[in-house]
Short mmCIF file of C-alpha atoms and ligand atoms in Angstrom, two decimals:
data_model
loop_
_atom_site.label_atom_id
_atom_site.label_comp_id
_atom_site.label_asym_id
_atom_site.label_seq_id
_atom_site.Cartn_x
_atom_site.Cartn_y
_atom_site.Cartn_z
CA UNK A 975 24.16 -1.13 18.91
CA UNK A 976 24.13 -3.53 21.79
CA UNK A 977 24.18 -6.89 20.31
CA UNK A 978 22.72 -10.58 22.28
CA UNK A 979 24.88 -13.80 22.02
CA UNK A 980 22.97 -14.87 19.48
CA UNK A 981 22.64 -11.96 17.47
CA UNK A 982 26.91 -11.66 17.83
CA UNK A 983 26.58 -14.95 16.45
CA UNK A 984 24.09 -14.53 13.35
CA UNK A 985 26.41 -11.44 12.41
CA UNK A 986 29.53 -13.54 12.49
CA UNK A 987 27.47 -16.05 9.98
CA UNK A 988 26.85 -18.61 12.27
CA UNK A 989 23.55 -19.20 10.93
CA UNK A 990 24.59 -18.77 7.35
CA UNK A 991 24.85 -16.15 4.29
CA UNK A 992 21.49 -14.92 4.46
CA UNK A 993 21.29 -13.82 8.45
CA UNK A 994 24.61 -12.17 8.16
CA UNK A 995 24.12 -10.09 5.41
CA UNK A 996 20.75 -9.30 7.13
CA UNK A 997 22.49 -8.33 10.38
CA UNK A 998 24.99 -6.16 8.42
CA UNK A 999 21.84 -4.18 6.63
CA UNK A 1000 20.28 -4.13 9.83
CA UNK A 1001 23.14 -2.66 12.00
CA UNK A 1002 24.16 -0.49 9.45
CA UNK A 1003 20.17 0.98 9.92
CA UNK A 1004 20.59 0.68 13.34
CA UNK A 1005 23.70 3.02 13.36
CA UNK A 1006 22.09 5.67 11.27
CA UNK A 1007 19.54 5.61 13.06
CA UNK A 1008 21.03 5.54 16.74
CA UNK A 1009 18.93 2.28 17.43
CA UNK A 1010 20.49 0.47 20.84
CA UNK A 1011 19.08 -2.56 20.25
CA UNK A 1012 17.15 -4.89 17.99
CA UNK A 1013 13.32 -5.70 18.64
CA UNK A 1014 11.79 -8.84 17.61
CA UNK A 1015 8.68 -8.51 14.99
CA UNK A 1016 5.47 -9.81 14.95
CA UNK A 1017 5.57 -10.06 11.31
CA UNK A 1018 6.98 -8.72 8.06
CA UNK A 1019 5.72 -7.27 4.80
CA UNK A 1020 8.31 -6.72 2.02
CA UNK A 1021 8.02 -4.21 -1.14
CA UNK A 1022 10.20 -4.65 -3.95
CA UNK A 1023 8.36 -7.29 -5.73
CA UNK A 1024 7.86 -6.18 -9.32
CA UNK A 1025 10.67 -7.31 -12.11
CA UNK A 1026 9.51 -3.56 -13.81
CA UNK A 1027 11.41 -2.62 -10.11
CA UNK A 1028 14.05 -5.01 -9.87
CA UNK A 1029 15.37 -5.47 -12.88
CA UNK A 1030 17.88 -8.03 -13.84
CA UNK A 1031 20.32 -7.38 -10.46
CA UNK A 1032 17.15 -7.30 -8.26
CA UNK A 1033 16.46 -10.64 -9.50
CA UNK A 1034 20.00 -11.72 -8.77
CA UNK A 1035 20.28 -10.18 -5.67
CA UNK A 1036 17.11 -12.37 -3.91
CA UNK A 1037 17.69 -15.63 -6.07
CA UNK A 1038 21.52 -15.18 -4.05
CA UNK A 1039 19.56 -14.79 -0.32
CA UNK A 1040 16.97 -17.69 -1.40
CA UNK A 1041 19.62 -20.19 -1.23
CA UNK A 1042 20.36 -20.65 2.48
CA UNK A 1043 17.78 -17.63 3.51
CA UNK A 1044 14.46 -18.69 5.32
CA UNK A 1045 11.73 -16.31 7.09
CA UNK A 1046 11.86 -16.79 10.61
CA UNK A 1047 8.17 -14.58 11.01
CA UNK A 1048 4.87 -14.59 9.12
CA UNK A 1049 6.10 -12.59 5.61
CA UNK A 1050 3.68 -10.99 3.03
CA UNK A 1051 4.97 -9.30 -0.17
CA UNK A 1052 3.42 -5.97 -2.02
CA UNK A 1053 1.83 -6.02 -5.07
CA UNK A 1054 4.12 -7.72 -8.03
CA UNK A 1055 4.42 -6.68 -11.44
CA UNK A 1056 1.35 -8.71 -12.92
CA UNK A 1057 -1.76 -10.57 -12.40
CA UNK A 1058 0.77 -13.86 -11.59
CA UNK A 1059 -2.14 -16.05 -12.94
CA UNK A 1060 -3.61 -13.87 -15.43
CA UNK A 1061 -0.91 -12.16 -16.52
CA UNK A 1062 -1.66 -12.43 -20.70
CA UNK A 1063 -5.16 -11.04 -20.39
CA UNK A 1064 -3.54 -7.81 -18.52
CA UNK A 1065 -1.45 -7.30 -21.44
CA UNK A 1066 1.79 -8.44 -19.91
CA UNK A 1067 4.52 -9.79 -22.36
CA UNK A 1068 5.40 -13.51 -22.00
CA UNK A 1069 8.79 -12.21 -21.33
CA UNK A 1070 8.53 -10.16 -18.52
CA UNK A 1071 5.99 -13.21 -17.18
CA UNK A 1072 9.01 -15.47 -16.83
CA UNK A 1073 11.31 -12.82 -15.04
CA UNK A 1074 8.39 -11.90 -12.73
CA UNK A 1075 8.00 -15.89 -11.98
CA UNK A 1076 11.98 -16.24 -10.75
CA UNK A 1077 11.18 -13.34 -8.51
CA UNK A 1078 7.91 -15.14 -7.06
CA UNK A 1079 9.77 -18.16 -6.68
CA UNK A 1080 13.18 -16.92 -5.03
CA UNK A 1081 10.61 -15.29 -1.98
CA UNK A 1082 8.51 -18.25 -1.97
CA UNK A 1083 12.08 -20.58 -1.20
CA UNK A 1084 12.41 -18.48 1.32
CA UNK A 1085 9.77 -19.29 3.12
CA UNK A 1086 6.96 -16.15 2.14
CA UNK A 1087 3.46 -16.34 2.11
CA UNK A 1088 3.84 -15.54 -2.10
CA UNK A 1089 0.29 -13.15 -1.42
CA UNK A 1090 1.06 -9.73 -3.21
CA UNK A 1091 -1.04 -6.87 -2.02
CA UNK A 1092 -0.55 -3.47 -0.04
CA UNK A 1093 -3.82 -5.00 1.97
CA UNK A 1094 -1.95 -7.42 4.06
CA UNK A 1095 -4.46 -7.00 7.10
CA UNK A 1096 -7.41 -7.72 4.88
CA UNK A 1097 -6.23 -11.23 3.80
CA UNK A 1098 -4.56 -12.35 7.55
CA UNK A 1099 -1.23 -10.51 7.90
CA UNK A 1100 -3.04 -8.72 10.83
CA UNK A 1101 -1.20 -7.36 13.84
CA UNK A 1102 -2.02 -7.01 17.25
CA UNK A 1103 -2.19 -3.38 19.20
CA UNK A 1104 1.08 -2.10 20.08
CA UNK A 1105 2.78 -5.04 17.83
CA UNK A 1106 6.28 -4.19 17.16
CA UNK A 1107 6.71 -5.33 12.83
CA UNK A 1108 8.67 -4.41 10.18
CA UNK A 1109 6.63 -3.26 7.23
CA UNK A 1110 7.27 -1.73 3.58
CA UNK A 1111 4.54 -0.35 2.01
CA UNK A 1112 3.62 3.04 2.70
CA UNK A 1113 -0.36 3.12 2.95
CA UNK A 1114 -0.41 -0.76 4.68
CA UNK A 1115 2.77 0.95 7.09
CA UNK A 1116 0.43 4.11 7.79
CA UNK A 1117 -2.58 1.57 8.53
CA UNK A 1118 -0.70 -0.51 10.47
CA UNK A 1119 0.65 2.53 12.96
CA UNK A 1120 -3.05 4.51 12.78
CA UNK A 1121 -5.72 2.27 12.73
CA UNK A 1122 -4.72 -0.65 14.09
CA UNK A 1123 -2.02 0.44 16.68
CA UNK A 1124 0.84 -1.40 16.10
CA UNK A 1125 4.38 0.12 15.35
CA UNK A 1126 6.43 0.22 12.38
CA UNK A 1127 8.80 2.33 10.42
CA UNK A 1128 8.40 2.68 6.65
CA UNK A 1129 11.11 -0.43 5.67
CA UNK A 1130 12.68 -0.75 2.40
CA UNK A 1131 12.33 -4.02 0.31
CA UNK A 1132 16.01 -5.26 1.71
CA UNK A 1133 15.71 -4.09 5.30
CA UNK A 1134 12.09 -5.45 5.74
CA UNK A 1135 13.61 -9.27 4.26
CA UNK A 1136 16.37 -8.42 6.41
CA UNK A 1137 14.20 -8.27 9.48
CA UNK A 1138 12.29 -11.35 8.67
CA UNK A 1139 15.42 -13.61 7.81
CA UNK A 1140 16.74 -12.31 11.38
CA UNK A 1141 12.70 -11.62 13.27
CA UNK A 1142 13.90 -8.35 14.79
CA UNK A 1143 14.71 -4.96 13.87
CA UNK A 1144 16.58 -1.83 15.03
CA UNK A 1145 14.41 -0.24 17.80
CA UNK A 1146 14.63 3.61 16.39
CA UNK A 1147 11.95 6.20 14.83
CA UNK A 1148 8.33 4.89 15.04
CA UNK A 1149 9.08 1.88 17.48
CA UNK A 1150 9.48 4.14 20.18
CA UNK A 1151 6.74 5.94 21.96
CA UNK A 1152 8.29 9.04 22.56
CA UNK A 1153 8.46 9.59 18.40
CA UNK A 1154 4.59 8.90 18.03
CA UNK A 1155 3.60 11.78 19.54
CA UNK A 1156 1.49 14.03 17.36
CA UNK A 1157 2.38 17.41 16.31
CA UNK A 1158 0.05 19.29 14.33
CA UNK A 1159 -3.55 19.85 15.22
CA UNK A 1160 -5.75 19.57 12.02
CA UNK A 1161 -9.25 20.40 12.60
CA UNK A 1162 -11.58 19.20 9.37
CA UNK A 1163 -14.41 21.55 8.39
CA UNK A 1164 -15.07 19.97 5.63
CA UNK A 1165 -18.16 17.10 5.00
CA UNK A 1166 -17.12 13.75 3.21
CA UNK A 1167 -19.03 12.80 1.05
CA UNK A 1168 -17.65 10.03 -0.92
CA UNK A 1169 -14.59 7.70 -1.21
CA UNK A 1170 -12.57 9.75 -2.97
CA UNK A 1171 -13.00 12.88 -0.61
CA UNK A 1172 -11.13 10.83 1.77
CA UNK A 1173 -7.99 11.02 -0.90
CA UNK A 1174 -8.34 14.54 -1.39
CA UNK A 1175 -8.71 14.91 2.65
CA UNK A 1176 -5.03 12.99 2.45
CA UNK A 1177 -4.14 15.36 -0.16
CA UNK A 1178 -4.46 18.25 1.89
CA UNK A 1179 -3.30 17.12 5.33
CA UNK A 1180 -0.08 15.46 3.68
CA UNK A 1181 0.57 18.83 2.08
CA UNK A 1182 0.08 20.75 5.33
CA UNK A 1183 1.66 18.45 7.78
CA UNK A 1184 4.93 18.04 5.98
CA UNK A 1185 6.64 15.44 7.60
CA UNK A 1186 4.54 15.67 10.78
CA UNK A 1187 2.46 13.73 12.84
CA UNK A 1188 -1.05 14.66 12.30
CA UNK A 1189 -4.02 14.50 15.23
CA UNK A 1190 -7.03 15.28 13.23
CA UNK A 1191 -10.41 16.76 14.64
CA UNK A 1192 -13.95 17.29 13.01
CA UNK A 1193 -14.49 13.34 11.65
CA UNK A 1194 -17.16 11.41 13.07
CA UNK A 1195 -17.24 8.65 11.45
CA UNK A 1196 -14.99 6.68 8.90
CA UNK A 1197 -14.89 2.67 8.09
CA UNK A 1198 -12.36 0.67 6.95
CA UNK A 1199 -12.05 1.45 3.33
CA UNK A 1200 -12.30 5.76 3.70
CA UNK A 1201 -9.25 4.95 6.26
CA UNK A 1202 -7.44 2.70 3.90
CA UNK A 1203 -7.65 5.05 1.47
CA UNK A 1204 -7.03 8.11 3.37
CA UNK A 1205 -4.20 6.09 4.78
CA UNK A 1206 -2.53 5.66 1.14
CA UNK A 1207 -3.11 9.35 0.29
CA UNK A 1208 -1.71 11.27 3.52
CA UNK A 1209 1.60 9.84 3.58
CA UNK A 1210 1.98 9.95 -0.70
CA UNK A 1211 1.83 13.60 -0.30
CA UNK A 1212 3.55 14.25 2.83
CA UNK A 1213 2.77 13.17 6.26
CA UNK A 1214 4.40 10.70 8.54
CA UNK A 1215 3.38 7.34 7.90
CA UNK A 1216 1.21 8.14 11.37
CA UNK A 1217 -2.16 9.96 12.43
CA UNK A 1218 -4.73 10.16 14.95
CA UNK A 1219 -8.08 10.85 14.29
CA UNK A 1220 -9.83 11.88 17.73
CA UNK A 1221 -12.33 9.34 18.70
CA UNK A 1222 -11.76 6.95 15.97
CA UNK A 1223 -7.98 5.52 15.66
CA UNK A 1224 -7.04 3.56 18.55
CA UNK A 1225 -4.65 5.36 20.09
CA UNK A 1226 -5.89 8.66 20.06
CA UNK A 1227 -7.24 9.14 23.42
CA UNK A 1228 -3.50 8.78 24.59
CA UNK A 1229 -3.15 11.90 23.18
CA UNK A 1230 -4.68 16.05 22.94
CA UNK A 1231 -3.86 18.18 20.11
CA UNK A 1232 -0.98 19.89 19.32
CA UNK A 1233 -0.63 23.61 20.20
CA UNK A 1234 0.30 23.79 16.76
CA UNK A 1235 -3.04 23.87 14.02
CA UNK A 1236 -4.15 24.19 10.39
CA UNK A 1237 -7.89 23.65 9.22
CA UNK A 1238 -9.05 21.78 6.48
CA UNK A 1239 -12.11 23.46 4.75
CA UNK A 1240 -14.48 22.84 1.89
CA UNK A 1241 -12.58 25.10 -0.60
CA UNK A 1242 -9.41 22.93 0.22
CA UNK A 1243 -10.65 19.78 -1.00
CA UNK A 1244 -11.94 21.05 -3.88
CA UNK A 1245 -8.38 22.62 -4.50
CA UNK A 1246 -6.81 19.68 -3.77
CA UNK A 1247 -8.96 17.27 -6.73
CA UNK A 1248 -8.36 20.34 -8.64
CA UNK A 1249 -5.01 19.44 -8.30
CA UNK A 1250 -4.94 15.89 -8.94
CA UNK A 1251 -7.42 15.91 -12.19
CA UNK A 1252 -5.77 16.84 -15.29
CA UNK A 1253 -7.35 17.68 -18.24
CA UNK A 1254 -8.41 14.49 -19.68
CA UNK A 1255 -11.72 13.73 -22.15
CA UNK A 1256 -11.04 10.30 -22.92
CA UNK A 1257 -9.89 7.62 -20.47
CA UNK A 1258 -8.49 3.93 -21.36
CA UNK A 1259 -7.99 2.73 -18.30
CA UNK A 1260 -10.29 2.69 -14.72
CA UNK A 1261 -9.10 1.34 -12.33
CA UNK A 1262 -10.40 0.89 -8.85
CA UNK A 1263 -8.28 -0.40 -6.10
CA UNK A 1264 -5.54 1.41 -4.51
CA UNK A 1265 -5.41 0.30 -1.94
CA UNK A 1266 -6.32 -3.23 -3.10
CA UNK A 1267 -9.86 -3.44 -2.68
CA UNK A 1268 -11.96 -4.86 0.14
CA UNK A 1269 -14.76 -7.48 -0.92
CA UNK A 1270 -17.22 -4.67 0.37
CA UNK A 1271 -15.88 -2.25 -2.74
CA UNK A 1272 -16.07 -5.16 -5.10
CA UNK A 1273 -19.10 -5.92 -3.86
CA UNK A 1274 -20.49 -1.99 -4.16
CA UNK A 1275 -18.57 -2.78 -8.01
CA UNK A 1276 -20.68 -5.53 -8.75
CA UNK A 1277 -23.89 -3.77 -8.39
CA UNK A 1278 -23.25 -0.48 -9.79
CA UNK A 1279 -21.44 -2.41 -13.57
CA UNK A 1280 -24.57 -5.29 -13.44
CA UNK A 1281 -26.25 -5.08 -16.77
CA UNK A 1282 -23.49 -2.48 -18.48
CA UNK A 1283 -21.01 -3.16 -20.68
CA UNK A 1284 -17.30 -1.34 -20.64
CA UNK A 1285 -16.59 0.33 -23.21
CA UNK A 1286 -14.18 -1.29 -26.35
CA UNK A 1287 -11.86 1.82 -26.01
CA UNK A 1288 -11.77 1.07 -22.30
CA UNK A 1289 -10.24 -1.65 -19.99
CA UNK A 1290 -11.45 -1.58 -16.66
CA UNK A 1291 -9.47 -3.12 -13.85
CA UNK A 1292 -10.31 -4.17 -10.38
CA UNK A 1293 -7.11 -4.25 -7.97
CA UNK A 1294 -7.43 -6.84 -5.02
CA UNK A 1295 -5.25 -9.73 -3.12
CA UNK A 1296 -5.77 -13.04 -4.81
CA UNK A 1297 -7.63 -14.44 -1.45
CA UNK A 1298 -9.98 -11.27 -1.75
CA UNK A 1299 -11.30 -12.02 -5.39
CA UNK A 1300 -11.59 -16.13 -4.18
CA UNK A 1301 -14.28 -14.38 -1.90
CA UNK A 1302 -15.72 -12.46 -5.10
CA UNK A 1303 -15.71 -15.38 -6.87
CA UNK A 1304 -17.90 -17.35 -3.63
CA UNK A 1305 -20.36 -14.43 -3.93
CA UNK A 1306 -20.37 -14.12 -7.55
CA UNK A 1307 -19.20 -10.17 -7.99
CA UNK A 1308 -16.50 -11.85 -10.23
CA UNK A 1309 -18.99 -13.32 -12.39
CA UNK A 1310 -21.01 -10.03 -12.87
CA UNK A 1311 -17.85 -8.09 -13.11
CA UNK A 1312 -16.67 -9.46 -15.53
CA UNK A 1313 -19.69 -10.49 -17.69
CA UNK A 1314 -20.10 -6.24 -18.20
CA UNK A 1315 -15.88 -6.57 -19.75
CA UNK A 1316 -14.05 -5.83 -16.27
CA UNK A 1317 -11.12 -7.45 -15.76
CA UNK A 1318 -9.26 -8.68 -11.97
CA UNK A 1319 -6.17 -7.70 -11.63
CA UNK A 1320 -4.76 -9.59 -8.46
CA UNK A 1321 -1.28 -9.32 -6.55
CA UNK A 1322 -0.80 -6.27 -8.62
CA UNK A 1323 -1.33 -2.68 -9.22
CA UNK A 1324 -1.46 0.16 -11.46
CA UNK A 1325 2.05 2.16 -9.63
CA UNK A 1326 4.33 -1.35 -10.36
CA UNK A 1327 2.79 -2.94 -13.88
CA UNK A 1328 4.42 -1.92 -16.47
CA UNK A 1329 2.30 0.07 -18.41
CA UNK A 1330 3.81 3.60 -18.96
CA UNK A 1331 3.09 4.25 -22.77
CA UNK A 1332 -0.06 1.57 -22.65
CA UNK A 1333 -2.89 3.91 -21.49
CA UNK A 1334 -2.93 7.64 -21.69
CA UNK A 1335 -5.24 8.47 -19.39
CA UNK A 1336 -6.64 6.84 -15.84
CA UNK A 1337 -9.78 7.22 -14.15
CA UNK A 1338 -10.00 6.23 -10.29
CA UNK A 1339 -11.09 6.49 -6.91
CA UNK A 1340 -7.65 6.81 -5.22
CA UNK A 1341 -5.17 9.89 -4.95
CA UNK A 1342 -2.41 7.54 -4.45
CA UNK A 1343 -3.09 5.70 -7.94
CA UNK A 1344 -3.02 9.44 -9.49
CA UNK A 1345 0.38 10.04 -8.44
CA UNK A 1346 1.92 7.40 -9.28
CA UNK A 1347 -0.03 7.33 -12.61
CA UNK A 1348 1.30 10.73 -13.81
CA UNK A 1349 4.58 9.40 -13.03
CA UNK A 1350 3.67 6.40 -16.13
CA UNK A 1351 2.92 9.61 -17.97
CA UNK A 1352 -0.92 9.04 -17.78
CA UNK A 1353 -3.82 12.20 -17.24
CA UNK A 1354 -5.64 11.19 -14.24
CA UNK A 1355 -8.90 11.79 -13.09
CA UNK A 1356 -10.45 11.30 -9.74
CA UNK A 1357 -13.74 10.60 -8.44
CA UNK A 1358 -16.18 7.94 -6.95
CA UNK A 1359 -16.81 4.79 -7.79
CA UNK A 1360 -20.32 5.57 -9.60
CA UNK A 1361 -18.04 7.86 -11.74
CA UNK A 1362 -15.39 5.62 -12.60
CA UNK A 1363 -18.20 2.96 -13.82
CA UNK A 1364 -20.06 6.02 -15.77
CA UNK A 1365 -16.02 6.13 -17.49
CA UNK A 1366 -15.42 2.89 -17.96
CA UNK A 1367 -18.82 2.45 -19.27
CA UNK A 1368 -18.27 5.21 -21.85
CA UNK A 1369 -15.17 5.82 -22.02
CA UNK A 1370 -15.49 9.64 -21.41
CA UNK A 1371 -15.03 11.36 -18.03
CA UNK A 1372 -17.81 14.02 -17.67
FE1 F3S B 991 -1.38 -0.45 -3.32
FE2 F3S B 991 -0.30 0.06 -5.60
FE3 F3S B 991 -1.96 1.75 -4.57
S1 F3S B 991 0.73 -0.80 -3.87
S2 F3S B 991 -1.67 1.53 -2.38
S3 F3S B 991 -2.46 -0.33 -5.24
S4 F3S B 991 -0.12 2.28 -5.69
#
């Protein structure tokens, strides 16, 4: 890779500990990759934030770049391991409280906005059209490329705090235009009905487009939160974090579909939530918010859980960025929210608390949270948000 004075310079740890080892991760990418050259970034969003991930050496690893490492771009971080205010009412143990606090604090020395959610672009980490940045998180990366325009490859935690400490990253993959092309056609003949059909919609593509780059035909309309959580379902099951939806995602016009086709039809998506629901009578946990909500779903929350109480074998958790429930709060959803027993559960989520062995079984609106819920050993259920109330309400999913 074809390095700048400066760069040359940062490598050789002219600019201290930190950069270098940054410029080693990132031209070792770089080479892999067959990048030629580094690309600055617009902004950064780093994954790797929960103790229950890092463990003891992750710990060690970022309180060792914290001491001469600063960002050099706006930096966001994805969801951390607990609530970091209300962390006792969640059920987290005062112990892994403290080790979750030394990871909050190394990032925040270094200069990170400490704001933990996979919704950067709903709380100000929002980047412009055609914006080269260096993101982690797969739904927020997927966003980022699809609905908004801008161009990232899926980072991991070290290479995405690599690229901020150094505000550039190997120009490969998804930066370039020439690898954004699309190349399957997927027409939908299927109607969508509710937020969840957009996560069995993800379901299916991801499943048929296999590492491909979707264009997608027969969807008229969508708004922000069907694409969100579309966004987080398509690439869990299988797609490039990238897709154009004809006459809807920006850059869609730019393109015509792919010789290539599948179609999507009603029978599919009720396959595909066949798929994802496991047999399950009871549920402990609802959660809603994955992707971290918007204040338009807490605000749909608020009026569907006024007057009802959740039920005592039942927690119910709302998933949002801290800056989204200070909104909530403004509005007073948080009030009726939790009046009816629902509990916030900011800069974290249900894939990176640790809770396997807590609950044994999860109602939710998102095919993302499923996946990764099975994975805690949890039966999962799926369906809209009127559903997940009716659970957490009763504490039966019928
Ligand atoms: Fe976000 Fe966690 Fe879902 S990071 S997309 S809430 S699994």
């Amino acid at each position: 890779m074809k390095l700048t004075e400066q760069e040359t310079r940062m490598l050789n740890g002219e600019e201290g500990h930190a950069v270098r080892k940054s410029m080693e991760i990132l031209i070792a990418l770089g080479d892999i990759y067959g990048a030629e050259k580094l690309i600055g970034v617009g902004s950064v969003q780093v994954a790797g934030v929960s103790y229950h991930n890092l463990g003891d050496a992750g710990l060690e690893f970022l309180n060792e770049l914290s001491k001469d490492g600063k960002v050099r771009v706006l930096t966001t971080l994805n969801p951390a391991g607990m609530d970091l205010e209300n962390w006792k009412q969640l059920g987290i143990s005062p112990d892994f409280a403290e080790k979750q606090n030394l990871v909050i604090d190394a990032f925040r020395r270094m200069g990170i906005i400490t704001s933990c959610t996979c919704t950067p672009y709903l709380i100000g980490n929002l980047p412009r059209y055609g914006e080269h940045i260096a993101w982690s998180e797969s739904s927020a990366v997927t966003f980022a490329n699809s609905v908004i325009g801008a161009k990232t490859n899926r980072e991991g935690g070290p290479s995405a705090l690599a690229a901020a400490f150094v505000g550039k990253t190997p120009c490969y993959g998804l930066h370039l235009k020439e690898n954004r092309v699309p190349n399957i056609h997927v027409q939908v003949d299927a109607t969508l009905k509710k937020l969840s059909d957009w996560g069995a919609l993800g379901y299916c593509i991801g499943k048929k487009a296999e590492n491909k780059i979707p264009y997608i035909t027969g969807i008229h309309d969508a708004d922000l939160d069907e694409l969100k959580s579309f966004c987080a379902s398509v690439v869990t099951y299988g797609s490039k974090p990238l897709f154009y939806i004809q006459g809807i995602t920006p850059a869609a016009e730019l393109h015509s579909p792919p010789g290539e086709g599948v179609t999507i039809e009603e029978t599919d998506l009720k396959d595909a939530y066949e798929e994802i629901n496991d047999e399950a009578e009871d549920i402990d946990l609802v959660c809603i918010g994955c992707p971290h909500c918007s204040i338009k779903e807490i605000a749909e929350i608020a009026t569907l859980i006024e007057g009802k109480k959740v039920s005592a074998n039942t927690e119910f958790w709302v998933a949002c960025a801290r800056t989204t429930k200070q909104l909530a709060d403004q509005r007073g959803y948080t009030m009726i929210i939790e009046r009816a027993g629902g509990k916030f559960a900011c800069d974290t989520c249900m894939a990176v608390a640790p809770l396997k062995g807590r609950f044994k079984s999860l109602a939710t609106t998102s095919a993302k949270g499923c996946f990764y819920s099975r994975q805690n050993n949890m039966a999962t259920k799926m369906g809209s948000v009127e559903e997940c109330i009716e659970a957490a309400v009763t504490g039966k999913w019928s």
